[in-house]
Coordinates of C-alpha atoms in Angstrom, one line a residue:
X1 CA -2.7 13.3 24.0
X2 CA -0.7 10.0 24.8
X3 CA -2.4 6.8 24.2
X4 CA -2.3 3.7 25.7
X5 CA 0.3 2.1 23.1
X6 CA 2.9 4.4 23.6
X7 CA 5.6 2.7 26.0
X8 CA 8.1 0.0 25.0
X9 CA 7.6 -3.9 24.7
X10 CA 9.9 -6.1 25.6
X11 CA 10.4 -9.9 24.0
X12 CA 11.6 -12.6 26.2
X13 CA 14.9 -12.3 24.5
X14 CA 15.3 -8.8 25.9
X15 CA 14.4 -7.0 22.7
X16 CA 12.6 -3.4 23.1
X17 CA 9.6 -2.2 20.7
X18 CA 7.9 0.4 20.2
X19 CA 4.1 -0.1 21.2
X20 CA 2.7 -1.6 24.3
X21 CA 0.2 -3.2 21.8
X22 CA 2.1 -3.7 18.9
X23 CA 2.5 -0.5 15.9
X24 CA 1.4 -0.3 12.8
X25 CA 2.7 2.2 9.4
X26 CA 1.1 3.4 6.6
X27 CA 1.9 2.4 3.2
X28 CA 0.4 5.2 0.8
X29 CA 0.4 4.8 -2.5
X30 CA -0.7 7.8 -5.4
X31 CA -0.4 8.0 -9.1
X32 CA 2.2 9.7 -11.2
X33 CA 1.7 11.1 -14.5
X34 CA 2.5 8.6 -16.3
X35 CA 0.3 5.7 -13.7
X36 CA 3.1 4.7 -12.2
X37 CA 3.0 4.6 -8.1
X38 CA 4.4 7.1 -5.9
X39 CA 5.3 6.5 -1.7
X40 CA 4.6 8.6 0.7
X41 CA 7.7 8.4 3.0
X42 CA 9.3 9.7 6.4
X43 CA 12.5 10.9 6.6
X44 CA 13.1 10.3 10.3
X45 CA 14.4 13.1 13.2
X46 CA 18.0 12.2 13.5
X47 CA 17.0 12.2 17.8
X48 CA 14.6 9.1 16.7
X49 CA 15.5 5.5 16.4
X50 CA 17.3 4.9 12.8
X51 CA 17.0 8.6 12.8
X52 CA 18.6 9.9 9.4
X53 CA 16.7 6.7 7.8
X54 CA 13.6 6.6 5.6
X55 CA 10.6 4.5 6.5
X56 CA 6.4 5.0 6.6
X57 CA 4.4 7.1 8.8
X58 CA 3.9 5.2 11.6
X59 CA 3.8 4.5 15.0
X60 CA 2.0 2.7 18.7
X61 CA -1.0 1.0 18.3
X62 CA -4.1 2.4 21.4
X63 CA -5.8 -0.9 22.8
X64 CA -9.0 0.0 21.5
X65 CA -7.7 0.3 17.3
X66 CA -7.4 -1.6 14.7
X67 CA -4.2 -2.0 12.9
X68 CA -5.9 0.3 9.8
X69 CA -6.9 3.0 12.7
X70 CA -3.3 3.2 14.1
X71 CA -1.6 3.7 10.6
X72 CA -4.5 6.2 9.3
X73 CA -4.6 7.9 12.6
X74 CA -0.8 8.0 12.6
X75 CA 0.0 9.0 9.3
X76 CA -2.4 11.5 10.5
X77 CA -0.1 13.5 13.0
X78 CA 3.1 12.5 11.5
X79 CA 2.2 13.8 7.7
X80 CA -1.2 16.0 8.1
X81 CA -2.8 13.2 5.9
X82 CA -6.7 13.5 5.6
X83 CA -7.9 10.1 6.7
X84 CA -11.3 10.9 4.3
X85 CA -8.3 11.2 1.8
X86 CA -7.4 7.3 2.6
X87 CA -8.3 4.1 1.1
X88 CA -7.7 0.9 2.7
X89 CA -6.4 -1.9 0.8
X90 CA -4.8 -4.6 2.3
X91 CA -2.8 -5.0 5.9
X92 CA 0.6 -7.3 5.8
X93 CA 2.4 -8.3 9.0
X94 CA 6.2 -7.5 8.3
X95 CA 7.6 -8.1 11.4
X96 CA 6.6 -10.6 14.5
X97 CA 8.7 -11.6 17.5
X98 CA 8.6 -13.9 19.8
X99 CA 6.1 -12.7 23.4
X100 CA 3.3 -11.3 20.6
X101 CA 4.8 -7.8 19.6
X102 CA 4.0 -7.4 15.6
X103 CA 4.5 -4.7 13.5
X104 CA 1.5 -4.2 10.6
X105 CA 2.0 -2.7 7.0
X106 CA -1.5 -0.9 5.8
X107 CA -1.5 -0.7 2.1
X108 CA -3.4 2.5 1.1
X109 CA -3.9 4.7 -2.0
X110 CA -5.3 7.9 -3.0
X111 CA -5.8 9.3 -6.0
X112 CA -3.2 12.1 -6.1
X113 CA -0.1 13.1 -4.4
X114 CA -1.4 14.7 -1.0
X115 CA -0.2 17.8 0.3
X116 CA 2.0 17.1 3.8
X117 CA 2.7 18.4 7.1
X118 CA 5.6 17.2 8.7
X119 CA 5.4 17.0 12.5
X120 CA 8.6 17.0 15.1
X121 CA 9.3 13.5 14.1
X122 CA 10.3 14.0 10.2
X123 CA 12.9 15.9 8.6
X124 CA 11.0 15.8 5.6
X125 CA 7.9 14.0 3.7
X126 CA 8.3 12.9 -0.1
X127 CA 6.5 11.1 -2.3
X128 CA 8.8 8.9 -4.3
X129 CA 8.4 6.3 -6.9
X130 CA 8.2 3.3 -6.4
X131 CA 10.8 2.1 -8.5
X132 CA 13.5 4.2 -6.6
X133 CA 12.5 3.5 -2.8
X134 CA 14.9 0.6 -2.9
X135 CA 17.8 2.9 -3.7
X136 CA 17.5 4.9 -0.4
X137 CA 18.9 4.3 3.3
X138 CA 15.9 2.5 4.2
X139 CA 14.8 1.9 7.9
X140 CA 15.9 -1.6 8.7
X141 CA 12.4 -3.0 9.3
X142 CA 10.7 -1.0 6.3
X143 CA 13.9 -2.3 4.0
X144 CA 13.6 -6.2 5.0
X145 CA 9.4 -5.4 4.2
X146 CA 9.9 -3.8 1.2
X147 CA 10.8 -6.6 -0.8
X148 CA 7.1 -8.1 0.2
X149 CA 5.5 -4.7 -0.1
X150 CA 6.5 -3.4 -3.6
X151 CA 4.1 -3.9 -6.2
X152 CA 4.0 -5.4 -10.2
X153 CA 2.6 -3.1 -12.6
X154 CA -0.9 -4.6 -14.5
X155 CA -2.4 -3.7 -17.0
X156 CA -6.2 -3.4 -16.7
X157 CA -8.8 -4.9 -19.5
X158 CA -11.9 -3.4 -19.2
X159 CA -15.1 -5.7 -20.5
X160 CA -16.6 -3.1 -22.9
X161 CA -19.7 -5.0 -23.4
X162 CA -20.6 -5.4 -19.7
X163 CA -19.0 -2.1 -18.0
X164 CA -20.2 1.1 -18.1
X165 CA -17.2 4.1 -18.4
X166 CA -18.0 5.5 -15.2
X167 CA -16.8 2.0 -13.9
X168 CA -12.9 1.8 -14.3
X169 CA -12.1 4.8 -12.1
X170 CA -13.6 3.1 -9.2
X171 CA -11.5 0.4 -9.3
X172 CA -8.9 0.4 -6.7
X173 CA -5.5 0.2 -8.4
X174 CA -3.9 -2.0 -5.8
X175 CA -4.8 -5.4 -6.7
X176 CA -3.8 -9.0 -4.4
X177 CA -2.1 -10.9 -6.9
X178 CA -2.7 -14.7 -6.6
X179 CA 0.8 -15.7 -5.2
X180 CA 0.2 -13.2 -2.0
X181 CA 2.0 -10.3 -3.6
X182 CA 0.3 -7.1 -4.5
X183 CA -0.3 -5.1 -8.2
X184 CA -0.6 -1.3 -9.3
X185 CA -2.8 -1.1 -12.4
X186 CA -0.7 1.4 -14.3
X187 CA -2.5 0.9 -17.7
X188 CA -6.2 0.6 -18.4
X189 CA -8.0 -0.2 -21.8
X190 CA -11.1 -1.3 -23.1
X191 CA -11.9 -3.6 -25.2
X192 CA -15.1 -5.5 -26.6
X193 CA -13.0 -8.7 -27.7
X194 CA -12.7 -10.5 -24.6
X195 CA -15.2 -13.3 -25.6
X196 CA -14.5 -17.2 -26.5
X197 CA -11.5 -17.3 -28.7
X198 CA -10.4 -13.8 -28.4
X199 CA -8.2 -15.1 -25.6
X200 CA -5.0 -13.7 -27.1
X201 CA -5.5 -10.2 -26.6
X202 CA -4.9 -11.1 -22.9
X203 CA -0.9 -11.6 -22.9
X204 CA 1.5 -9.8 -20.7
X205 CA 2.8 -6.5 -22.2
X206 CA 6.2 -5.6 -23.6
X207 CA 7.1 -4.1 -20.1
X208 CA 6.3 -7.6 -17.8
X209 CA 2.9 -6.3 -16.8
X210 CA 0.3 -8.7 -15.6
X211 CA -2.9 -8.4 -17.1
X212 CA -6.0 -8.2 -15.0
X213 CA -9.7 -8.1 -16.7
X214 CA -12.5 -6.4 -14.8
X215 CA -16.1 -7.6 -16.5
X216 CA -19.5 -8.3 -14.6
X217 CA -19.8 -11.2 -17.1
X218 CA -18.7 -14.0 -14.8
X219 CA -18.9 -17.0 -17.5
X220 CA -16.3 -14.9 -19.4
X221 CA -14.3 -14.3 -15.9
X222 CA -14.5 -18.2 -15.5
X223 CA -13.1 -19.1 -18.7
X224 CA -9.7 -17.1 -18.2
X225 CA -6.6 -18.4 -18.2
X226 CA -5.2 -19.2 -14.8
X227 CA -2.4 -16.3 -15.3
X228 CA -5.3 -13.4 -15.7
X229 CA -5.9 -11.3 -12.5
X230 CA -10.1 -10.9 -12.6
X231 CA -11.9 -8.3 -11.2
X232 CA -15.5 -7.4 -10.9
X233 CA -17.2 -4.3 -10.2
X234 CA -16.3 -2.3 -7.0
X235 CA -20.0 -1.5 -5.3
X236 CA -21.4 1.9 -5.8
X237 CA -21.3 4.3 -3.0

């Protein structure tokens, strides 16, 4: 069924977009073997626009959704992505023209690399790594996003002595980094030697990963340097 969204927008310059309320993608990230992230991506029909190009699952925004509810919803029909499967991280803008069309990038994750249905819109569905989305013919609009979109791997401290094990693999891996950007925690450890002078087992590993250090002991969170990503617990449930 067609929903109100679908139809074209046009700007006051004469530019058409997709969307009669704007569109929004889906930005699904899983992790690889070895904790790096994988993305989910669309290789487009070659009758759509930039058809032959790779971009996200994505599509028309209904009047009555969210930006979150377009993307799941689209990623949906597109890709035969469970929307239970789907976690919802963050939402970025990457595109805004002038008359109030806007295009929305939802970050997502799940915790492995989904199964996919491709519908009459894809060629094909692949998850690829991160590191090598770059290196593809890229959508236009996904490929000036990208560079916002991509994360920084960090490395995760875990506060042994106020964290219980169950704890860490509730913790979403895709973190907002203090300058705006976004992180993957690739690496997790624990460790019971995060107290007051102890400070120097939280330094940026060999690879240029941030370090981020979940604990529920906010005096200790408080007393981190300025360069340490802190997280607390995620809430049960």
């Amino acid at each position: 069924m067609r929903g109100d969204g679908d139809g074209w927008a046009t700007s006051p310059d004469g530019r058409r977009h997709w969307g009669r309320h704007g569109a929004a993608g889906l930005l699904l990230r899983a992790p690889l073997d070895d904790g790096t992230p994988a993305v989910l991506l669309q290789h487009r029909a070659a009758w759509s626009h930039q058809g032959g190009t790779w971009a996200l699952p994505g599509g028309a925004r209904d009047s009555h959704e969210s930006t979150a509810h377009a993307a799941v919803r689209e990623a949906h029909e597109e890709a035969g992505i469970d929307p239970a499967s789907v976690d919802v991280r963050a939402e970025v803008v990457t595109m805004r023209v002038p008359g109030g069309w806007s295009y929305t990038t939802v970050l997502a994750e799940t915790y492995s690399l989904l199964d996919t249905v491709p519908n009459g819109e894809s060629t094909e569905l692949r998850w690829v790594r991160e590191a090598e989305v770059a290196a593809m013919p890229l959508h236009p609009g996904f490929a000036d996003g990208w560079l916002r979109l991509q994360t920084r791997p960090v490395r995760l401290l875990v506060d042994g002595d106020s964290i219980a094990a169950d704890v860490p693999a509730r913790v979403p891996r895709i973190v907002a980094l203090p300058d705006g950007a976004f992180g993957w925690i690739s690496e997790i450890a624990r460790s019971s030697a995060l107290g007051e002078g102890t400070f120097g087992a939280v330094t940026p590993s060999r690879d240029g990963a941030l370090t981020a250090v979940l604990s529920a002991d906010g005096a200790l969170l408080e007393r981190l340097p300025a360069s340490v990503v802190t997280l607390t617990p995620p809430p049960l449930g």
